[in-house]
JSON list of C-alpha atoms in Angstrom, two decimals:
[
{"chain": "A", "resi": 1, "resn": "GLY", "atom": "CA", "xyz": [134.57, 94.75, 106.79]},
{"chain": "A", "resi": 2, "resn": "ASP", "atom": "CA", "xyz": [136.96, 92.99, 109.08]},
{"chain": "A", "resi": 3, "resn": "SER", "atom": "CA", "xyz": [139.67, 90.84, 107.55]},
{"chain": "A", "resi": 4, "resn": "VAL", "atom": "CA", "xyz": [142.78, 88.87, 108.44]},
{"chain": "A", "resi": 5, "resn": "THR", "atom": "CA", "xyz": [145.81, 88.47, 106.22]},
{"chain": "A", "resi": 6, "resn": "GLN", "atom": "CA", "xyz": [148.41, 85.78, 106.82]},
{"chain": "A", "resi": 7, "resn": "MET", "atom": "CA", "xyz": [151.67, 85.13, 105.11]},
{"chain": "A", "resi": 8, "resn": "GLU", "atom": "CA", "xyz": [151.48, 82.63, 102.30]},
{"chain": "A", "resi": 9, "resn": "GLY", "atom": "CA", "xyz": [152.75, 79.15, 102.95]},
{"chain": "A", "resi": 10, "resn": "PRO", "atom": "CA", "xyz": [153.94, 76.55, 102.97]},
{"chain": "A", "resi": 11, "resn": "VAL", "atom": "CA", "xyz": [156.72, 77.38, 105.38]},
{"chain": "A", "resi": 12, "resn": "THR", "atom": "CA", "xyz": [159.42, 74.73, 105.65]},
{"chain": "A", "resi": 13, "resn": "LEU", "atom": "CA", "xyz": [161.89, 74.85, 108.53]},
{"chain": "A", "resi": 14, "resn": "SER", "atom": "CA", "xyz": [164.48, 72.58, 110.01]},
{"chain": "A", "resi": 15, "resn": "GLU", "atom": "CA", "xyz": [164.00, 71.35, 113.55]},
{"chain": "A", "resi": 16, "resn": "GLU", "atom": "CA", "xyz": [165.12, 73.91, 116.18]},
{"chain": "A", "resi": 17, "resn": "ALA", "atom": "CA", "xyz": [164.79, 76.82, 113.75]},
{"chain": "A", "resi": 18, "resn": "PHE", "atom": "CA", "xyz": [163.06, 80.07, 114.73]},
{"chain": "A", "resi": 19, "resn": "LEU", "atom": "CA", "xyz": [159.50, 80.46, 113.48]},
{"chain": "A", "resi": 20, "resn": "THR", "atom": "CA", "xyz": [157.60, 83.59, 112.57]},
{"chain": "A", "resi": 21, "resn": "ILE", "atom": "CA", "xyz": [154.21, 83.52, 110.88]},
{"chain": "A", "resi": 22, "resn": "ASN", "atom": "CA", "xyz": [152.97, 86.98, 110.04]},
{"chain": "A", "resi": 23, "resn": "CYS", "atom": "CA", "xyz": [149.39, 88.04, 110.63]},
{"chain": "A", "resi": 24, "resn": "THR", "atom": "CA", "xyz": [147.89, 91.47, 110.08]},
{"chain": "A", "resi": 25, "resn": "TYR", "atom": "CA", "xyz": [144.31, 92.51, 110.45]},
{"chain": "A", "resi": 26, "resn": "THR", "atom": "CA", "xyz": [141.83, 95.17, 109.45]},
{"chain": "A", "resi": 27, "resn": "ALA", "atom": "CA", "xyz": [139.05, 95.90, 111.88]},
{"chain": "A", "resi": 28, "resn": "THR", "atom": "CA", "xyz": [137.12, 98.69, 113.48]},
{"chain": "A", "resi": 29, "resn": "GLY", "atom": "CA", "xyz": [137.20, 98.98, 117.22]},
{"chain": "A", "resi": 30, "resn": "TYR", "atom": "CA", "xyz": [139.13, 96.62, 119.46]},
{"chain": "A", "resi": 31, "resn": "PRO", "atom": "CA", "xyz": [138.94, 93.02, 118.32]},
{"chain": "A", "resi": 32, "resn": "SER", "atom": "CA", "xyz": [140.25, 90.00, 120.18]},
{"chain": "A", "resi": 33, "resn": "LEU", "atom": "CA", "xyz": [142.92, 88.06, 118.31]},
{"chain": "A", "resi": 34, "resn": "PHE", "atom": "CA", "xyz": [143.56, 84.35, 118.21]},
{"chain": "A", "resi": 35, "resn": "TRP", "atom": "CA", "xyz": [145.86, 81.71, 116.79]},
{"chain": "A", "resi": 36, "resn": "TYR", "atom": "CA", "xyz": [144.37, 78.31, 116.10]},
{"chain": "A", "resi": 37, "resn": "VAL", "atom": "CA", "xyz": [146.29, 75.23, 114.96]},
{"chain": "A", "resi": 38, "resn": "GLN", "atom": "CA", "xyz": [145.04, 72.36, 112.85]},
{"chain": "A", "resi": 39, "resn": "TYR", "atom": "CA", "xyz": [147.14, 69.19, 112.95]},
{"chain": "A", "resi": 40, "resn": "PRO", "atom": "CA", "xyz": [146.81, 66.76, 110.03]},
{"chain": "A", "resi": 41, "resn": "GLY", "atom": "CA", "xyz": [143.43, 65.08, 110.08]},
{"chain": "A", "resi": 42, "resn": "GLU", "atom": "CA", "xyz": [142.22, 66.95, 113.14]},
{"chain": "A", "resi": 43, "resn": "GLY", "atom": "CA", "xyz": [140.06, 69.93, 114.01]},
{"chain": "A", "resi": 44, "resn": "LEU", "atom": "CA", "xyz": [140.98, 73.41, 115.13]},
{"chain": "A", "resi": 45, "resn": "GLN", "atom": "CA", "xyz": [142.67, 73.83, 118.47]},
{"chain": "A", "resi": 46, "resn": "LEU", "atom": "CA", "xyz": [143.04, 77.15, 120.22]},
{"chain": "A", "resi": 47, "resn": "LEU", "atom": "CA", "xyz": [146.75, 77.89, 120.54]},
{"chain": "A", "resi": 48, "resn": "LEU", "atom": "CA", "xyz": [146.73, 81.32, 122.14]},
{"chain": "A", "resi": 49, "resn": "LYS", "atom": "CA", "xyz": [144.79, 84.55, 122.31]},
{"chain": "A", "resi": 50, "resn": "ALA", "atom": "CA", "xyz": [145.06, 88.23, 123.22]},
{"chain": "A", "resi": 51, "resn": "THR", "atom": "CA", "xyz": [142.14, 90.47, 123.99]},
{"chain": "A", "resi": 52, "resn": "LYS", "atom": "CA", "xyz": [143.65, 93.95, 124.09]},
{"chain": "A", "resi": 53, "resn": "ALA", "atom": "CA", "xyz": [146.55, 95.95, 122.75]},
{"chain": "A", "resi": 54, "resn": "ASP", "atom": "CA", "xyz": [150.03, 94.97, 124.02]},
{"chain": "A", "resi": 55, "resn": "ASP", "atom": "CA", "xyz": [148.73, 91.69, 125.46]},
{"chain": "A", "resi": 56, "resn": "LYS", "atom": "CA", "xyz": [150.99, 88.74, 124.81]},
{"chain": "A", "resi": 57, "resn": "GLY", "atom": "CA", "xyz": [149.42, 85.35, 124.36]},
{"chain": "A", "resi": 58, "resn": "SER", "atom": "CA", "xyz": [151.60, 82.29, 124.91]},
{"chain": "A", "resi": 59, "resn": "ASN", "atom": "CA", "xyz": [151.24, 78.53, 124.93]},
{"chain": "A", "resi": 60, "resn": "LYS", "atom": "CA", "xyz": [153.50, 75.53, 124.24]},
{"chain": "A", "resi": 61, "resn": "GLY", "atom": "CA", "xyz": [156.46, 77.81, 123.46]},
{"chain": "A", "resi": 62, "resn": "PHE", "atom": "CA", "xyz": [154.49, 79.88, 120.96]},
{"chain": "A", "resi": 63, "resn": "GLU", "atom": "CA", "xyz": [153.98, 83.60, 121.52]},
{"chain": "A", "resi": 64, "resn": "ALA", "atom": "CA", "xyz": [152.14, 86.45, 119.83]},
{"chain": "A", "resi": 65, "resn": "THR", "atom": "CA", "xyz": [151.79, 90.09, 120.85]},
{"chain": "A", "resi": 66, "resn": "TYR", "atom": "CA", "xyz": [148.77, 92.22, 119.97]},
{"chain": "A", "resi": 67, "resn": "ARG", "atom": "CA", "xyz": [150.22, 95.30, 118.26]},
{"chain": "A", "resi": 68, "resn": "LYS", "atom": "CA", "xyz": [147.54, 97.86, 117.62]},
{"chain": "A", "resi": 69, "resn": "GLU", "atom": "CA", "xyz": [149.90, 100.38, 116.08]},
{"chain": "A", "resi": 70, "resn": "THR", "atom": "CA", "xyz": [150.88, 97.94, 113.32]},
{"chain": "A", "resi": 71, "resn": "THR", "atom": "CA", "xyz": [147.59, 95.95, 113.41]},
{"chain": "A", "resi": 72, "resn": "SER", "atom": "CA", "xyz": [149.59, 92.76, 113.73]},
{"chain": "A", "resi": 73, "resn": "PHE", "atom": "CA", "xyz": [149.59, 89.55, 115.74]},
{"chain": "A", "resi": 74, "resn": "HIS", "atom": "CA", "xyz": [152.62, 87.62, 114.51]},
{"chain": "A", "resi": 75, "resn": "LEU", "atom": "CA", "xyz": [153.16, 84.10, 115.80]},
{"chain": "A", "resi": 76, "resn": "GLU", "atom": "CA", "xyz": [156.66, 83.16, 116.98]},
{"chain": "A", "resi": 77, "resn": "LYS", "atom": "CA", "xyz": [158.43, 80.18, 118.42]},
{"chain": "A", "resi": 78, "resn": "GLY", "atom": "CA", "xyz": [162.08, 80.05, 119.30]},
{"chain": "A", "resi": 79, "resn": "SER", "atom": "CA", "xyz": [162.76, 76.43, 118.41]},
{"chain": "A", "resi": 80, "resn": "VAL", "atom": "CA", "xyz": [160.31, 74.40, 116.36]},
{"chain": "A", "resi": 81, "resn": "GLN", "atom": "CA", "xyz": [159.88, 70.65, 116.54]},
{"chain": "A", "resi": 82, "resn": "VAL", "atom": "CA", "xyz": [158.69, 68.15, 113.94]},
{"chain": "A", "resi": 83, "resn": "SER", "atom": "CA", "xyz": [155.51, 67.81, 115.97]},
{"chain": "A", "resi": 84, "resn": "ASP", "atom": "CA", "xyz": [154.71, 71.49, 115.27]},
{"chain": "A", "resi": 85, "resn": "SER", "atom": "CA", "xyz": [153.99, 70.64, 111.64]},
{"chain": "A", "resi": 86, "resn": "ALA", "atom": "CA", "xyz": [150.42, 71.82, 111.10]},
{"chain": "A", "resi": 87, "resn": "VAL", "atom": "CA", "xyz": [148.32, 74.58, 109.60]},
{"chain": "A", "resi": 88, "resn": "TYR", "atom": "CA", "xyz": [148.16, 77.76, 111.66]},
{"chain": "A", "resi": 89, "resn": "PHE", "atom": "CA", "xyz": [145.20, 80.12, 111.47]},
{"chain": "A", "resi": 90, "resn": "CYS", "atom": "CA", "xyz": [145.10, 83.68, 112.68]},
{"chain": "A", "resi": 91, "resn": "ALA", "atom": "CA", "xyz": [141.61, 84.92, 113.57]},
{"chain": "A", "resi": 92, "resn": "LEU", "atom": "CA", "xyz": [139.86, 87.91, 115.01]},
{"chain": "A", "resi": 93, "resn": "LYS", "atom": "CA", "xyz": [136.61, 88.42, 116.83]},
{"chain": "A", "resi": 94, "resn": "ASN", "atom": "CA", "xyz": [135.08, 91.82, 116.88]},
{"chain": "A", "resi": 95, "resn": "SER", "atom": "CA", "xyz": [131.81, 93.01, 118.34]},
{"chain": "A", "resi": 96, "resn": "GLY", "atom": "CA", "xyz": [129.77, 90.22, 116.73]},
{"chain": "A", "resi": 97, "resn": "TYR", "atom": "CA", "xyz": [129.78, 86.50, 117.39]},
{"chain": "A", "resi": 98, "resn": "ALA", "atom": "CA", "xyz": [131.78, 85.25, 114.43]},
{"chain": "A", "resi": 99, "resn": "LEU", "atom": "CA", "xyz": [135.45, 84.44, 114.25]},
{"chain": "A", "resi": 100, "resn": "ASN", "atom": "CA", "xyz": [137.00, 85.81, 111.09]},
{"chain": "A", "resi": 101, "resn": "PHE", "atom": "CA", "xyz": [139.86, 83.58, 109.95]},
{"chain": "A", "resi": 102, "resn": "GLY", "atom": "CA", "xyz": [142.85, 84.11, 107.74]},
{"chain": "A", "resi": 103, "resn": "LYS", "atom": "CA", "xyz": [143.58, 81.60, 105.00]},
{"chain": "A", "resi": 104, "resn": "GLY", "atom": "CA", "xyz": [145.99, 79.61, 107.13]},
{"chain": "A", "resi": 105, "resn": "THR", "atom": "CA", "xyz": [149.72, 79.00, 106.89]},
{"chain": "A", "resi": 106, "resn": "SER", "atom": "CA", "xyz": [151.03, 75.49, 106.48]},
{"chain": "A", "resi": 107, "resn": "LEU", "atom": "CA", "xyz": [154.20, 74.72, 108.45]},
{"chain": "A", "resi": 108, "resn": "LEU", "atom": "CA", "xyz": [156.41, 71.72, 107.77]},
{"chain": "A", "resi": 109, "resn": "VAL", "atom": "CA", "xyz": [159.29, 71.04, 110.13]},
{"chain": "A", "resi": 110, "resn": "THR", "atom": "CA", "xyz": [161.90, 68.59, 108.94]},
{"chain": "A", "resi": 111, "resn": "PRO", "atom": "CA", "xyz": [164.30, 66.63, 111.15]},
{"chain": "B", "resi": 1, "resn": "GLU", "atom": "CA", "xyz": [139.57, 68.33, 129.82]},
{"chain": "B", "resi": 2, "resn": "PRO", "atom": "CA", "xyz": [136.08, 68.92, 128.39]},
{"chain": "B", "resi": 3, "resn": "GLU", "atom": "CA", "xyz": [135.82, 68.93, 124.63]},
{"chain": "B", "resi": 4, "resn": "VAL", "atom": "CA", "xyz": [133.37, 69.44, 121.81]},
{"chain": "B", "resi": 5, "resn": "THR", "atom": "CA", "xyz": [132.40, 66.24, 120.02]},
{"chain": "B", "resi": 6, "resn": "GLN", "atom": "CA", "xyz": [130.86, 65.80, 116.58]},
{"chain": "B", "resi": 7, "resn": "THR", "atom": "CA", "xyz": [129.16, 62.95, 114.77]},
{"chain": "B", "resi": 8, "resn": "PRO", "atom": "CA", "xyz": [129.53, 61.51, 112.27]},
{"chain": "B", "resi": 9, "resn": "SER", "atom": "CA", "xyz": [133.17, 62.05, 111.43]},
{"chain": "B", "resi": 10, "resn": "HIS", "atom": "CA", "xyz": [132.43, 61.44, 107.75]},
{"chain": "B", "resi": 11, "resn": "GLN", "atom": "CA", "xyz": [129.17, 61.61, 105.81]},
{"chain": "B", "resi": 12, "resn": "VAL", "atom": "CA", "xyz": [128.60, 60.81, 102.17]},
{"chain": "B", "resi": 13, "resn": "THR", "atom": "CA", "xyz": [125.26, 61.78, 100.65]},
{"chain": "B", "resi": 14, "resn": "GLN", "atom": "CA", "xyz": [123.58, 62.18, 97.31]},
{"chain": "B", "resi": 15, "resn": "MET", "atom": "CA", "xyz": [122.77, 65.63, 95.96]},
{"chain": "B", "resi": 16, "resn": "GLY", "atom": "CA", "xyz": [119.30, 66.71, 97.05]},
{"chain": "B", "resi": 17, "resn": "GLN", "atom": "CA", "xyz": [119.29, 64.61, 100.23]},
{"chain": "B", "resi": 18, "resn": "GLU", "atom": "CA", "xyz": [118.91, 66.03, 103.71]},
{"chain": "B", "resi": 19, "resn": "VAL", "atom": "CA", "xyz": [121.76, 65.70, 106.18]},
{"chain": "B", "resi": 20, "resn": "ILE", "atom": "CA", "xyz": [121.94, 66.38, 109.90]},
{"chain": "B", "resi": 21, "resn": "LEU", "atom": "CA", "xyz": [125.29, 67.01, 111.51]},
{"chain": "B", "resi": 22, "resn": "ARG", "atom": "CA", "xyz": [125.44, 66.58, 115.25]},
{"chain": "B", "resi": 23, "resn": "CYS", "atom": "CA", "xyz": [127.52, 68.25, 117.93]},
{"chain": "B", "resi": 24, "resn": "VAL", "atom": "CA", "xyz": [127.77, 67.97, 121.68]},
{"chain": "B", "resi": 25, "resn": "PRO", "atom": "CA", "xyz": [129.19, 71.25, 123.00]},
{"chain": "B", "resi": 26, "resn": "ILE", "atom": "CA", "xyz": [131.10, 71.63, 126.24]},
{"chain": "B", "resi": 27, "resn": "SER", "atom": "CA", "xyz": [128.52, 71.20, 128.98]},
{"chain": "B", "resi": 28, "resn": "ASN", "atom": "CA", "xyz": [128.43, 74.61, 130.66]},
{"chain": "B", "resi": 29, "resn": "HIS", "atom": "CA", "xyz": [128.86, 76.64, 127.49]},
{"chain": "B", "resi": 30, "resn": "LEU", "atom": "CA", "xyz": [126.23, 79.12, 126.35]},
{"chain": "B", "resi": 31, "resn": "TYR", "atom": "CA", "xyz": [127.23, 80.04, 122.80]},
{"chain": "B", "resi": 32, "resn": "PHE", "atom": "CA", "xyz": [127.22, 77.61, 119.90]},
{"chain": "B", "resi": 33, "resn": "TYR", "atom": "CA", "xyz": [128.53, 77.94, 116.38]},
{"chain": "B", "resi": 34, "resn": "TRP", "atom": "CA", "xyz": [128.88, 76.23, 113.05]},
{"chain": "B", "resi": 35, "resn": "TYR", "atom": "CA", "xyz": [131.70, 76.90, 110.62]},
{"chain": "B", "resi": 36, "resn": "ARG", "atom": "CA", "xyz": [132.73, 75.21, 107.41]},
{"chain": "B", "resi": 37, "resn": "GLN", "atom": "CA", "xyz": [135.99, 74.77, 105.55]},
{"chain": "B", "resi": 38, "resn": "ILE", "atom": "CA", "xyz": [135.86, 73.91, 101.89]},
{"chain": "B", "resi": 39, "resn": "LEU", "atom": "CA", "xyz": [138.96, 71.96, 100.91]},
{"chain": "B", "resi": 40, "resn": "GLY", "atom": "CA", "xyz": [141.93, 74.29, 100.49]},
{"chain": "B", "resi": 41, "resn": "GLN", "atom": "CA", "xyz": [140.03, 77.36, 101.61]},
{"chain": "B", "resi": 42, "resn": "LYS", "atom": "CA", "xyz": [139.70, 79.29, 104.81]},
{"chain": "B", "resi": 43, "resn": "VAL", "atom": "CA", "xyz": [137.36, 78.51, 107.66]},
{"chain": "B", "resi": 44, "resn": "GLU", "atom": "CA", "xyz": [134.06, 80.37, 107.18]},
{"chain": "B", "resi": 45, "resn": "PHE", "atom": "CA", "xyz": [131.47, 81.29, 109.77]},
{"chain": "B", "resi": 46, "resn": "LEU", "atom": "CA", "xyz": [127.95, 79.98, 109.21]},
{"chain": "B", "resi": 47, "resn": "VAL", "atom": "CA", "xyz": [125.86, 80.71, 112.27]},
{"chain": "B", "resi": 48, "resn": "SER", "atom": "CA", "xyz": [125.90, 81.41, 115.98]},
{"chain": "B", "resi": 49, "resn": "PHE", "atom": "CA", "xyz": [123.22, 80.35, 118.47]},
{"chain": "B", "resi": 50, "resn": "TYR", "atom": "CA", "xyz": [122.54, 81.74, 121.92]},
{"chain": "B", "resi": 51, "resn": "ASN", "atom": "CA", "xyz": [119.62, 81.52, 124.29]},
{"chain": "B", "resi": 52, "resn": "ASN", "atom": "CA", "xyz": [117.79, 79.15, 121.93]},
{"chain": "B", "resi": 53, "resn": "GLU", "atom": "CA", "xyz": [117.86, 81.40, 118.92]},
{"chain": "B", "resi": 54, "resn": "ILE", "atom": "CA", "xyz": [120.15, 82.40, 116.08]},
{"chain": "B", "resi": 55, "resn": "SER", "atom": "CA", "xyz": [122.23, 85.38, 117.16]},
{"chain": "B", "resi": 56, "resn": "GLU", "atom": "CA", "xyz": [124.14, 85.91, 113.92]},
{"chain": "B", "resi": 57, "resn": "LYS", "atom": "CA", "xyz": [124.38, 84.24, 110.53]},
{"chain": "B", "resi": 58, "resn": "SER", "atom": "CA", "xyz": [126.45, 84.69, 107.42]},
{"chain": "B", "resi": 59, "resn": "GLU", "atom": "CA", "xyz": [125.34, 85.00, 103.81]},
{"chain": "B", "resi": 60, "resn": "ILE", "atom": "CA", "xyz": [126.19, 81.32, 103.36]},
{"chain": "B", "resi": 61, "resn": "PHE", "atom": "CA", "xyz": [123.52, 80.33, 105.89]},
{"chain": "B", "resi": 62, "resn": "ASP", "atom": "CA", "xyz": [120.51, 80.48, 103.59]},
{"chain": "B", "resi": 63, "resn": "ASP", "atom": "CA", "xyz": [117.11, 78.81, 103.81]},
{"chain": "B", "resi": 64, "resn": "GLN", "atom": "CA", "xyz": [118.66, 75.41, 103.10]},
{"chain": "B", "resi": 65, "resn": "PHE", "atom": "CA", "xyz": [120.33, 75.48, 106.50]},
{"chain": "B", "resi": 66, "resn": "SER", "atom": "CA", "xyz": [118.84, 75.29, 109.95]},
{"chain": "B", "resi": 67, "resn": "VAL", "atom": "CA", "xyz": [120.12, 74.77, 113.47]},
{"chain": "B", "resi": 68, "resn": "GLU", "atom": "CA", "xyz": [118.53, 73.33, 116.53]},
{"chain": "B", "resi": 69, "resn": "ARG", "atom": "CA", "xyz": [119.33, 72.52, 120.12]},
{"chain": "B", "resi": 70, "resn": "PRO", "atom": "CA", "xyz": [116.75, 69.80, 120.61]},
{"chain": "B", "resi": 71, "resn": "ASP", "atom": "CA", "xyz": [117.49, 68.52, 124.09]},
{"chain": "B", "resi": 72, "resn": "GLY", "atom": "CA", "xyz": [119.80, 70.86, 125.98]},
{"chain": "B", "resi": 73, "resn": "SER", "atom": "CA", "xyz": [122.93, 68.92, 125.14]},
{"chain": "B", "resi": 74, "resn": "ASN", "atom": "CA", "xyz": [123.04, 68.39, 121.37]},
{"chain": "B", "resi": 75, "resn": "PHE", "atom": "CA", "xyz": [123.38, 71.09, 118.74]},
{"chain": "B", "resi": 76, "resn": "THR", "atom": "CA", "xyz": [122.54, 70.17, 115.17]},
{"chain": "B", "resi": 77, "resn": "LEU", "atom": "CA", "xyz": [123.02, 71.61, 111.71]},
{"chain": "B", "resi": 78, "resn": "LYS", "atom": "CA", "xyz": [120.55, 70.49, 109.05]},
{"chain": "B", "resi": 79, "resn": "ILE", "atom": "CA", "xyz": [121.04, 70.94, 105.34]},
{"chain": "B", "resi": 80, "resn": "ARG", "atom": "CA", "xyz": [117.68, 70.34, 103.69]},
{"chain": "B", "resi": 81, "resn": "SER", "atom": "CA", "xyz": [118.66, 69.62, 100.12]},
{"chain": "B", "resi": 82, "resn": "THR", "atom": "CA", "xyz": [122.38, 69.20, 99.68]},
{"chain": "B", "resi": 83, "resn": "LYS", "atom": "CA", "xyz": [124.27, 70.58, 96.73]},
{"chain": "B", "resi": 84, "resn": "LEU", "atom": "CA", "xyz": [127.67, 69.59, 95.39]},
{"chain": "B", "resi": 85, "resn": "GLU", "atom": "CA", "xyz": [129.12, 72.83, 96.73]},
{"chain": "B", "resi": 86, "resn": "ASP", "atom": "CA", "xyz": [128.09, 71.91, 100.27]},
{"chain": "B", "resi": 87, "resn": "SER", "atom": "CA", "xyz": [130.95, 69.42, 100.33]},
{"chain": "B", "resi": 88, "resn": "ALA", "atom": "CA", "xyz": [133.22, 70.65, 103.10]},
{"chain": "B", "resi": 89, "resn": "MET", "atom": "CA", "xyz": [134.45, 70.04, 106.62]},
{"chain": "B", "resi": 90, "resn": "TYR", "atom": "CA", "xyz": [131.88, 71.34, 109.09]},
{"chain": "B", "resi": 91, "resn": "PHE", "atom": "CA", "xyz": [133.08, 72.43, 112.51]},
{"chain": "B", "resi": 92, "resn": "CYS", "atom": "CA", "xyz": [130.98, 72.98, 115.57]},
{"chain": "B", "resi": 93, "resn": "ALA", "atom": "CA", "xyz": [132.28, 75.28, 118.30]},
{"chain": "B", "resi": 94, "resn": "SER", "atom": "CA", "xyz": [131.08, 76.37, 121.71]},
{"chain": "B", "resi": 95, "resn": "ALA", "atom": "CA", "xyz": [132.01, 79.15, 124.09]},
{"chain": "B", "resi": 96, "resn": "GLY", "atom": "CA", "xyz": [131.40, 80.09, 127.68]},
{"chain": "B", "resi": 97, "resn": "LEU", "atom": "CA", "xyz": [131.03, 83.50, 129.23]},
{"chain": "B", "resi": 98, "resn": "GLU", "atom": "CA", "xyz": [134.50, 84.62, 128.14]},
{"chain": "B", "resi": 99, "resn": "GLU", "atom": "CA", "xyz": [133.47, 83.83, 124.56]},
{"chain": "B", "resi": 100, "resn": "THR", "atom": "CA", "xyz": [136.61, 81.96, 123.56]},
{"chain": "B", "resi": 101, "resn": "GLN", "atom": "CA", "xyz": [135.47, 79.39, 121.01]},
{"chain": "B", "resi": 102, "resn": "TYR", "atom": "CA", "xyz": [136.48, 75.74, 121.30]},
{"chain": "B", "resi": 103, "resn": "PHE", "atom": "CA", "xyz": [136.12, 73.61, 118.21]},
{"chain": "B", "resi": 104, "resn": "GLY", "atom": "CA", "xyz": [135.14, 70.02, 117.62]},
{"chain": "B", "resi": 105, "resn": "PRO", "atom": "CA", "xyz": [137.07, 67.68, 115.32]},
{"chain": "B", "resi": 106, "resn": "GLY", "atom": "CA", "xyz": [134.71, 68.29, 112.40]},
{"chain": "B", "resi": 107, "resn": "THR", "atom": "CA", "xyz": [132.44, 66.31, 110.11]},
{"chain": "B", "resi": 108, "resn": "ARG", "atom": "CA", "xyz": [133.65, 65.81, 106.57]},
{"chain": "B", "resi": 109, "resn": "LEU", "atom": "CA", "xyz": [130.63, 66.00, 104.26]},
{"chain": "B", "resi": 110, "resn": "LEU", "atom": "CA", "xyz": [130.87, 64.75, 100.70]},
{"chain": "B", "resi": 111, "resn": "VAL", "atom": "CA", "xyz": [127.94, 65.39, 98.36]},
{"chain": "B", "resi": 112, "resn": "LEU", "atom": "CA", "xyz": [127.89, 63.25, 95.23]}
]
């Protein structure tokens, strides 16, 4: 079945550092890919999405490119802020209704 | 900006009791979902609901669970007889025609 694998956390970075959170997936067909973010004590917020190969999703300085050849959707940000501290979830949606989430990667940004 | 709301934010119940978790999806959305997140684990799909019926459900969504859209605005998840392992954060989500899912803030359920 479909699955999403994310890099293990926690990831700790200093403010203004470059961020990469790796996400790879296994799926048949052509899934849509998503990054959701969960800030402490809050629910899941959609961060960005891509619906087909080579699409780049972007929002709030975060970017991810749908790479079908490597089945990846890595999240990047050029300069992180303390306020980016959160848990980041990669997810895919295939032909059904359900989102299939990775385990999440916790990010802590220190001043 | 429209958002999904959920009530209550926290619920504590005794094992064996029935609980109803409530959600108000975004008003023009057509697809409705419940997910859960057991502490420290990944978010898991429970059920999707479209056109007044269940469109997909996971293995977790057994006979103890039911969903309902009683009045055209609310969307509820009922757990008939709660078990300790039902303790989790429950998220409601809704989606429009483009099927991007927007999540509520969650209800934290604790079964004692």
